[in-house]
Short mmCIF file of C-alpha atoms in Angstrom, two decimals:
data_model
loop_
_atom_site.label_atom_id
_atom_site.label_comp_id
_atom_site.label_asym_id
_atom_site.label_seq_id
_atom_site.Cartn_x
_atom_site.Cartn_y
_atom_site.Cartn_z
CA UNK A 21 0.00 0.00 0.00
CA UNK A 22 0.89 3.37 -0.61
CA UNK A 23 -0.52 4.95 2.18
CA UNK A 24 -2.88 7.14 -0.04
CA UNK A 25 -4.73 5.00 -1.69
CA UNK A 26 -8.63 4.13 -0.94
CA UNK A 27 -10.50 0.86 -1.82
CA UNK A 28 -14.39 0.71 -2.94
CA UNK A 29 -16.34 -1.68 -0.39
CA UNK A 30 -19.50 -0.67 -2.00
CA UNK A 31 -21.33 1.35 -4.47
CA UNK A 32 -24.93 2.97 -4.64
CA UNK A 33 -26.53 4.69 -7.91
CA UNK A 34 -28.49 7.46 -6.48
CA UNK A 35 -29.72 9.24 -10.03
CA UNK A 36 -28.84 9.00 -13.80
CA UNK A 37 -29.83 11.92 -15.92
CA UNK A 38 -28.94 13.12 -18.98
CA UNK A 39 -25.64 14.53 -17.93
CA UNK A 40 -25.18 13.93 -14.10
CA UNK A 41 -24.43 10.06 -12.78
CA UNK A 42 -24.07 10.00 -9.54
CA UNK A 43 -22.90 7.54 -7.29
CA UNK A 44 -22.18 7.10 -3.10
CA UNK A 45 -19.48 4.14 -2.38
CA UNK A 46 -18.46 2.85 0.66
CA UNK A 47 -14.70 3.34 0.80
CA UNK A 48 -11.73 2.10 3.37
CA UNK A 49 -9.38 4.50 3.76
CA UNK A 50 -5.69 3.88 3.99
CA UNK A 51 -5.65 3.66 7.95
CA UNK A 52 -8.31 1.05 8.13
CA UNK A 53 -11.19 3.25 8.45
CA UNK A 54 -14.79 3.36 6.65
CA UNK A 55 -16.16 6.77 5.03
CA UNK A 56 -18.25 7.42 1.99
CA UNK A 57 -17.27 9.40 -1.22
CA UNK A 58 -19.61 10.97 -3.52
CA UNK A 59 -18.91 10.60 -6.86
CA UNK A 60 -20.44 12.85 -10.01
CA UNK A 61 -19.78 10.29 -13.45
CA UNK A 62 -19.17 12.28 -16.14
CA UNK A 63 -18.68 11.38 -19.79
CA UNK A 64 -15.87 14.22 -20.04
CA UNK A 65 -15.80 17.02 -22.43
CA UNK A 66 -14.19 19.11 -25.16
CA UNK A 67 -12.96 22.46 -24.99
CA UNK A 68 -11.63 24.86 -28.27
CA UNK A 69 -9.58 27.38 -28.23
CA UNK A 70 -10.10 28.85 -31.70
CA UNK A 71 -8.28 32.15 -33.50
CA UNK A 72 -9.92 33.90 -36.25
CA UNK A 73 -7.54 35.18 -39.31
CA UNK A 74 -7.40 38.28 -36.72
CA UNK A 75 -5.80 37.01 -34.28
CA UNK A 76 -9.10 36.93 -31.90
CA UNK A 77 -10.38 34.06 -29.80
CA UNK A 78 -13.77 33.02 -30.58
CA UNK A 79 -15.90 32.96 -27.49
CA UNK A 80 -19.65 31.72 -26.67
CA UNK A 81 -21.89 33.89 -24.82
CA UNK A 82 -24.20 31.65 -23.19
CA UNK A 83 -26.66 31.29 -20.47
CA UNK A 84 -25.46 29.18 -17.94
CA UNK A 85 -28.55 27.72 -15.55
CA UNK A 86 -26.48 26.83 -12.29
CA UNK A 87 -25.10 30.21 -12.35
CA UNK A 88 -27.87 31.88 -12.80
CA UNK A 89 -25.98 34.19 -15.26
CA UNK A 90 -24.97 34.75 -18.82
CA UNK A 91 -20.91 34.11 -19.42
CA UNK A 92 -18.69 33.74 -22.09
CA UNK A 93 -16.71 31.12 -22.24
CA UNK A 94 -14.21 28.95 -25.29
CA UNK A 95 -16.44 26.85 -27.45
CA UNK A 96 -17.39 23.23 -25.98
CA UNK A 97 -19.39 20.45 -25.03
CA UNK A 98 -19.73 17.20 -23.71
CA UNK A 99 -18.97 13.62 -25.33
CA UNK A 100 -21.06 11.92 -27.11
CA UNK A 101 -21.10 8.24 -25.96
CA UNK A 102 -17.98 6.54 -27.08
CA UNK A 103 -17.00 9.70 -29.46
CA UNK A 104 -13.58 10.17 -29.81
CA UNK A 105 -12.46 13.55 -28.19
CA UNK A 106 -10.87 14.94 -31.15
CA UNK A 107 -13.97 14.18 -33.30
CA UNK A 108 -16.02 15.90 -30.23
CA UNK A 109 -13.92 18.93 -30.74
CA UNK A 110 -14.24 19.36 -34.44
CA UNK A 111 -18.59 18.66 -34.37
CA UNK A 112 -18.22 21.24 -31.15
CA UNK A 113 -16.35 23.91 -32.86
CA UNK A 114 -18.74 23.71 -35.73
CA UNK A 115 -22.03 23.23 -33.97
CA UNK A 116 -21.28 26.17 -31.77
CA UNK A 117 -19.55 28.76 -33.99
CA UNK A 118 -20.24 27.25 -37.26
CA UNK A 119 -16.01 27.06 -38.02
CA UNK A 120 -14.88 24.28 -39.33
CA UNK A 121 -10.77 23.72 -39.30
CA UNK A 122 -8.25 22.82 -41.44
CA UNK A 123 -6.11 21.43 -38.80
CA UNK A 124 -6.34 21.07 -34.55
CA UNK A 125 -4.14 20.14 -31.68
CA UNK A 126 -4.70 18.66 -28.50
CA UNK A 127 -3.05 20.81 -26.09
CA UNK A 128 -4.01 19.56 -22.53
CA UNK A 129 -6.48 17.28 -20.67
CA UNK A 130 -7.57 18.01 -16.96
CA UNK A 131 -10.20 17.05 -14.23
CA UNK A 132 -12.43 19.73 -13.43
CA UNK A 133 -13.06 18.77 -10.50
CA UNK A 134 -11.71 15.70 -8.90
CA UNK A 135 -12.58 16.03 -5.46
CA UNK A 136 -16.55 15.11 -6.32
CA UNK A 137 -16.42 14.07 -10.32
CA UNK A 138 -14.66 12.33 -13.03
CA UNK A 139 -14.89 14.85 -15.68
CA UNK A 140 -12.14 15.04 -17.91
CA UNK A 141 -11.58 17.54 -20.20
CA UNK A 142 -9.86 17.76 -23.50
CA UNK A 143 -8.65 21.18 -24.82
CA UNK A 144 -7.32 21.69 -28.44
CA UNK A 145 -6.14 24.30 -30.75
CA UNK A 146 -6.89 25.71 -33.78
CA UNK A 147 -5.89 28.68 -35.53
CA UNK A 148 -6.81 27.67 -39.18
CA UNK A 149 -10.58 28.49 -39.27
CA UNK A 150 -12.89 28.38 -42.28
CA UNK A 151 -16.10 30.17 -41.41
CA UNK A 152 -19.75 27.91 -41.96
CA UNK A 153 -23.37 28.20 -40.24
CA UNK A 154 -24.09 27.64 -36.67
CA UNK A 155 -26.24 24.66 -36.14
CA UNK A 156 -26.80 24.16 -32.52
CA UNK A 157 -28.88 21.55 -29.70
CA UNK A 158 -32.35 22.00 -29.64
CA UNK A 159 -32.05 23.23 -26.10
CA UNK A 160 -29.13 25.61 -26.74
CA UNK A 161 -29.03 29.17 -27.12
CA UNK A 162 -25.30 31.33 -27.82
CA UNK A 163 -24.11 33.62 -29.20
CA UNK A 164 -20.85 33.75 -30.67
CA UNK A 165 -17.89 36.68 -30.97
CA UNK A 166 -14.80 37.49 -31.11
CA UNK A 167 -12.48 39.69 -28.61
CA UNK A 168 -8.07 40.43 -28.70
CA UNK A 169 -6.10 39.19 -26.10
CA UNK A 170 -6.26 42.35 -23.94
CA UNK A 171 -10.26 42.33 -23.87
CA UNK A 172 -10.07 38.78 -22.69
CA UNK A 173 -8.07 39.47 -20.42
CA UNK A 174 -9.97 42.50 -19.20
CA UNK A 175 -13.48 39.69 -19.47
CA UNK A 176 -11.71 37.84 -16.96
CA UNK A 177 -11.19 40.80 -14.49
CA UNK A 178 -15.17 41.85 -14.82
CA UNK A 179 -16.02 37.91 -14.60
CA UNK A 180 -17.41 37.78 -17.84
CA UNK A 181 -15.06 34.86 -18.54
CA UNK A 182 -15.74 33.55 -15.72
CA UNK A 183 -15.29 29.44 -16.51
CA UNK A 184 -11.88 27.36 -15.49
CA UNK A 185 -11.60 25.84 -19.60
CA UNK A 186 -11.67 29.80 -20.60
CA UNK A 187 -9.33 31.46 -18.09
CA UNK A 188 -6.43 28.85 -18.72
CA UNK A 189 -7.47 29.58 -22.82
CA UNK A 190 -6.74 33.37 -22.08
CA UNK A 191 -3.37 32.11 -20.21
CA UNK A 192 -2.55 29.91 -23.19
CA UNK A 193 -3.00 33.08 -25.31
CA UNK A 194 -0.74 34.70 -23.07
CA UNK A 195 1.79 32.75 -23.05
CA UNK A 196 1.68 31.90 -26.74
CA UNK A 197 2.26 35.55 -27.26
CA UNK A 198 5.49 36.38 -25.00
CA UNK A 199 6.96 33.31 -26.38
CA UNK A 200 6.12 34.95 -30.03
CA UNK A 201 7.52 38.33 -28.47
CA UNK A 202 10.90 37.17 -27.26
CA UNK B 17 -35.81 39.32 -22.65
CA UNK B 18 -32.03 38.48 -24.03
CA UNK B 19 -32.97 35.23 -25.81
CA UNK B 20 -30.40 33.26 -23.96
CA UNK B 21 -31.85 33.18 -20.32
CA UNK B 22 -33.88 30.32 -18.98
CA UNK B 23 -36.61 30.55 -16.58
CA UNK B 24 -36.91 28.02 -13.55
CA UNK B 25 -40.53 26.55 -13.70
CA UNK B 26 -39.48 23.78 -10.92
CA UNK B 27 -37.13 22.38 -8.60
CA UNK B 28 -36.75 18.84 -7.46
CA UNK B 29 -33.98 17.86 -4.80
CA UNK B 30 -32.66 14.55 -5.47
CA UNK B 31 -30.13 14.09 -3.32
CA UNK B 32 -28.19 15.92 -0.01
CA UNK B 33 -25.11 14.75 0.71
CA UNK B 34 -21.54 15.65 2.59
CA UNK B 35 -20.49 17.84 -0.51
CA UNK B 36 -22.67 17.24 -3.63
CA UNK B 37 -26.28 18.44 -3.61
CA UNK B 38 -28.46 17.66 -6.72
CA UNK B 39 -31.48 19.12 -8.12
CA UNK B 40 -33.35 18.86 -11.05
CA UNK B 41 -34.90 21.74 -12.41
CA UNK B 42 -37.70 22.00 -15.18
CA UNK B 43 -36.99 25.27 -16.95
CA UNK B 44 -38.64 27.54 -19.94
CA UNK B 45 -36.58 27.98 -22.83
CA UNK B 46 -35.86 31.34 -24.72
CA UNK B 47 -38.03 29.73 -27.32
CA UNK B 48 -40.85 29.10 -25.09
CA UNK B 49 -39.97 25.14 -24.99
CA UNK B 50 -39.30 23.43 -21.85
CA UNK B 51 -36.15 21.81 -20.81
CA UNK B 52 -34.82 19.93 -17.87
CA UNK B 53 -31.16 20.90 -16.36
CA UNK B 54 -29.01 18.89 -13.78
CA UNK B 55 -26.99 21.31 -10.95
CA UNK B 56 -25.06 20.22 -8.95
CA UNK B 57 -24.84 22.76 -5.72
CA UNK B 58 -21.38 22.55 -4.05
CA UNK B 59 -19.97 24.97 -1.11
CA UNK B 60 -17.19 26.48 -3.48
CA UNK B 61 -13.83 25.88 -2.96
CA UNK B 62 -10.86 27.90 -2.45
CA UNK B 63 -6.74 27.12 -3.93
CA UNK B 64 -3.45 28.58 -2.77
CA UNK B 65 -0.59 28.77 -5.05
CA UNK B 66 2.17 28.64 -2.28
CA UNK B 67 5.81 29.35 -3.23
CA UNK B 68 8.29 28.52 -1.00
CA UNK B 69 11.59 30.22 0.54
CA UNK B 70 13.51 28.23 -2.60
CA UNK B 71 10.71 29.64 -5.42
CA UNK B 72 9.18 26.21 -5.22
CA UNK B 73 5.71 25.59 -5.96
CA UNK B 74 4.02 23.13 -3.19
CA UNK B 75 1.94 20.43 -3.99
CA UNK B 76 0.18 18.22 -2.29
CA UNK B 77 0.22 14.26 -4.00
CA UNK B 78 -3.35 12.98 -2.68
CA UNK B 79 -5.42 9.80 -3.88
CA UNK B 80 -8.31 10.93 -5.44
CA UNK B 81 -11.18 8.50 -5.34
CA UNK B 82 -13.52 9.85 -8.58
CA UNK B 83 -10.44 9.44 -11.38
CA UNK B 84 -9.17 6.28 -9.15
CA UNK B 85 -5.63 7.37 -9.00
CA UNK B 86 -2.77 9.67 -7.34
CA UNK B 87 -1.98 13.08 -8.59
CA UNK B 88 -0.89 16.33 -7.33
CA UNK B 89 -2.72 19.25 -6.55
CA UNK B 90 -2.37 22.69 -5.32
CA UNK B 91 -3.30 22.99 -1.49
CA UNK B 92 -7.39 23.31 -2.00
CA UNK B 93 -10.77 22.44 -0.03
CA UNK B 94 -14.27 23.14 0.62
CA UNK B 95 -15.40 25.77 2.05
CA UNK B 96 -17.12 25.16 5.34
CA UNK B 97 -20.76 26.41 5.95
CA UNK B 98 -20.26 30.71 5.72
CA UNK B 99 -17.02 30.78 5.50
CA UNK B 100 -15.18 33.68 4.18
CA UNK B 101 -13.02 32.40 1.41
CA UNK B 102 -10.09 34.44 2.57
CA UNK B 103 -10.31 32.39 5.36
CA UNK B 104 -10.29 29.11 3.73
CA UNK B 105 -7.71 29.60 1.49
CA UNK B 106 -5.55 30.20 5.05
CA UNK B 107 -7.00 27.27 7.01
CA UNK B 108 -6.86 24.61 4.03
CA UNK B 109 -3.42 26.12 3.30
CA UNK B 110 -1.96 25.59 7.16
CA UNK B 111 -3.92 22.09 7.08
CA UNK B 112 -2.41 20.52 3.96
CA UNK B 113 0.59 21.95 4.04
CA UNK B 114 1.64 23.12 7.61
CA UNK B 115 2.33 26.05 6.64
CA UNK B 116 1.05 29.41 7.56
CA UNK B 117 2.39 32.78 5.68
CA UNK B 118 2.38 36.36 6.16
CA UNK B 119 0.45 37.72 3.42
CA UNK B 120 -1.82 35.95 0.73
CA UNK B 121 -3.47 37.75 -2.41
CA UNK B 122 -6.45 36.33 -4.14
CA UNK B 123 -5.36 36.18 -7.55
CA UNK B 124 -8.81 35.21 -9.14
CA UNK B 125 -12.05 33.02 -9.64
CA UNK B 126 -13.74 31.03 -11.58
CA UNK B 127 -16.57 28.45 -11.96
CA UNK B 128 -15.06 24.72 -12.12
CA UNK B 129 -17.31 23.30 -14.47
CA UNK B 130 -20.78 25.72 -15.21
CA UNK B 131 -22.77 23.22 -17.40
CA UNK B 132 -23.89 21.21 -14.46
CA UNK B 133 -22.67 22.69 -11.52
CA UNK B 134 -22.02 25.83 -9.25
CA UNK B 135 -18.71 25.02 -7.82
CA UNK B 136 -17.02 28.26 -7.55
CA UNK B 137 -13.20 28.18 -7.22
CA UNK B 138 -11.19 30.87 -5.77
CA UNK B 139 -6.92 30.64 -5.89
CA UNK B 140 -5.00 32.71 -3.93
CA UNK B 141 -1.26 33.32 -4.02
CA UNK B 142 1.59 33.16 -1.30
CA UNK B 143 5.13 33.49 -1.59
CA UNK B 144 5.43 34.40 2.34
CA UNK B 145 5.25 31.17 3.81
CA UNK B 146 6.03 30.05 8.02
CA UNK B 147 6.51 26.47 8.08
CA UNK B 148 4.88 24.39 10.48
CA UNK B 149 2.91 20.93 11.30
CA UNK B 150 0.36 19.82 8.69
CA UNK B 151 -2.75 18.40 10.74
CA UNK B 152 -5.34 16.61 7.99
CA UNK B 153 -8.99 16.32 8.08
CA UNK B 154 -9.54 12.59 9.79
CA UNK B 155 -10.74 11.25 6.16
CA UNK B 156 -7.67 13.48 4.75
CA UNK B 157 -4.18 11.44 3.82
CA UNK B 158 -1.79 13.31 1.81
CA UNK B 159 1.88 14.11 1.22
CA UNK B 160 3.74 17.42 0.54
CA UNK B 161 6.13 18.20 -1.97
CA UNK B 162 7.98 21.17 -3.61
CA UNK B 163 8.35 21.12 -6.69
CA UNK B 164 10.43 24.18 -9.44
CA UNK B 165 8.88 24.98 -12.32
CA UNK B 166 10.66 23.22 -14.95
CA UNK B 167 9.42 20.17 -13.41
CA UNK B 168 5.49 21.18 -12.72
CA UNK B 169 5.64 21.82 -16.70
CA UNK B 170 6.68 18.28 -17.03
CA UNK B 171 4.09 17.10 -14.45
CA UNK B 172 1.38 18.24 -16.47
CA UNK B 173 2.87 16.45 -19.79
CA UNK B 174 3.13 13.12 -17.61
CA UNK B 175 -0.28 13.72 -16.12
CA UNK B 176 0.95 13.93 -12.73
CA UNK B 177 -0.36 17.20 -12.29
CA UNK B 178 -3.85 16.65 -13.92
CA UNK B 179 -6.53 19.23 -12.58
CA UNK B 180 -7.51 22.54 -13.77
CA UNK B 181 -6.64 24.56 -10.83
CA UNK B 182 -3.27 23.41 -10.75
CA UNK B 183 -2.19 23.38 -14.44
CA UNK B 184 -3.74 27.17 -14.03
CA UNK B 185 -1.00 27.10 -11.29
CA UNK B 186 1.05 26.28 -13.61
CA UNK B 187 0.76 28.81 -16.55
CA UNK B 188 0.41 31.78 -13.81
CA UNK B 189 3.77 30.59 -12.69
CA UNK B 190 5.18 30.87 -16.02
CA UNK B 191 3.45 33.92 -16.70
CA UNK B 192 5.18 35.23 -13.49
CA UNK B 193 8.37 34.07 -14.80
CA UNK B 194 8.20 35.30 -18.01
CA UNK B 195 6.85 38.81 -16.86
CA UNK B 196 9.94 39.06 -14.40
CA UNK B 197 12.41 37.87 -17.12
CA UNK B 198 11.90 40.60 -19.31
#
């Protein structure tokens, strides 16, 4: 044992929905003990960080319901069952801002949130846009735009971006550009 | 109306527990259709970005049961039922890590994952650490490390470092660098 590590005794579905699978185990902790760990399943997500032929970063003003507010945030969206991320992030891109892209890199992965969930998300590149039609869910409503690196920056000061995926995009940005300046 | 925002019609708890609580909510459209949406409620959380005396960032190399596996974090937690967040980031900080320090800035916020849940996140920075005795939460079992940042970069290619508070960690580290380079 590694002193860290906790094994399942037991495991209880308390709710499936369309996103949200959620789960209370019985665990034994690494000194012998019993506690219980609730646990959000996830399918994991996408997450683009897309530059125009400006320069900008397309962002997706959106209403977010457990926030009670509207935010902008880098186009994205959850996996469809057994989709391949990088697909996700091409139908995502397009669905949302109606770009498609000649070419896209995975740049990172990361749990959100690991202390309660297992969603993993997948963030990727693209600077090589070709502009389409936006063709979203029937329950989703956005609108897309496009702001410079200093307004980004600025939308994270005010909150606007206000999102974890869209605050390390604006960082990426960041850094992409003092590399490009030294 | 702004033809993004969505109108709660009804609320349904479906579960309270230790740190998730999950409703489902029946909600009006902007186009007049009805919708259900999954939110998880969580406390918020708070992060510290703690340099030490040597420029090191600490990290804290915890099992963490939802992904099954060991990686290292930032010092983070919960926060506790109306606690200030300035307050938390200090107490989670001196619990994980031992350490106290003389000054602490919050550097920003953000929501961990807003498509299904309210967990806001807010990191602070230290670089004015007193070291002391770590004393864990009795479910808690973690170890501390120190770590420059040549070899958090490489943490997050090797997935050691796999969360998105601490790869933000990360880049405002190298943003710090950078900025102080030239």
């Amino acid at each position: 044992m590694d002193g860290l590590t906790e094994k399942k005794i037991s495991s209880k579905e308390i709710f499936k929905g369309r996103i949200v699978h959620l789960f209370v185990d019985q665990v034994l902790l690494p000194n012998g003990e019993e506690s219980s760990r609730e646990v959000v399943k996830h399918p994991g997500a996408v997450a683009v960080i897309a530059v125009n032929k400006e320069g900008k970063l397309l962002l997706v003003r959106q209403y977010r319901y457990p926030l009670d507010g509207i935010i902008y945030e880098i186009p994205a969206g959850k996996l469809e069952p057994n989709e391949n991320p990088d697909h996700s992030a091409l139908r995502e891109l397009e669905e949302e801002t109606g770009c498609q892209c000649k070419k896209m890199e995975k740049i990172a992965s990361f749990y959100s949130s690991p202390g309660f969930s297992d969603e993993l998300l997948h963030v990727y590149f693209t600077d090589s846009l070709i502009e389409g039609r936006q063709h979203l869910d029937q329950d989703e409503f956005l609108e897309v735009c496009a702001v410079d690196l200093e307004e980004a920056i600025q939308m994270i000061e005010d909150h606007r971006i206000f999102d974890a995926k869209s605050v390390y995009a604006v960082q990426y940005m960041q850094l992409k550009a003092m590399r490009a300046a030294n």
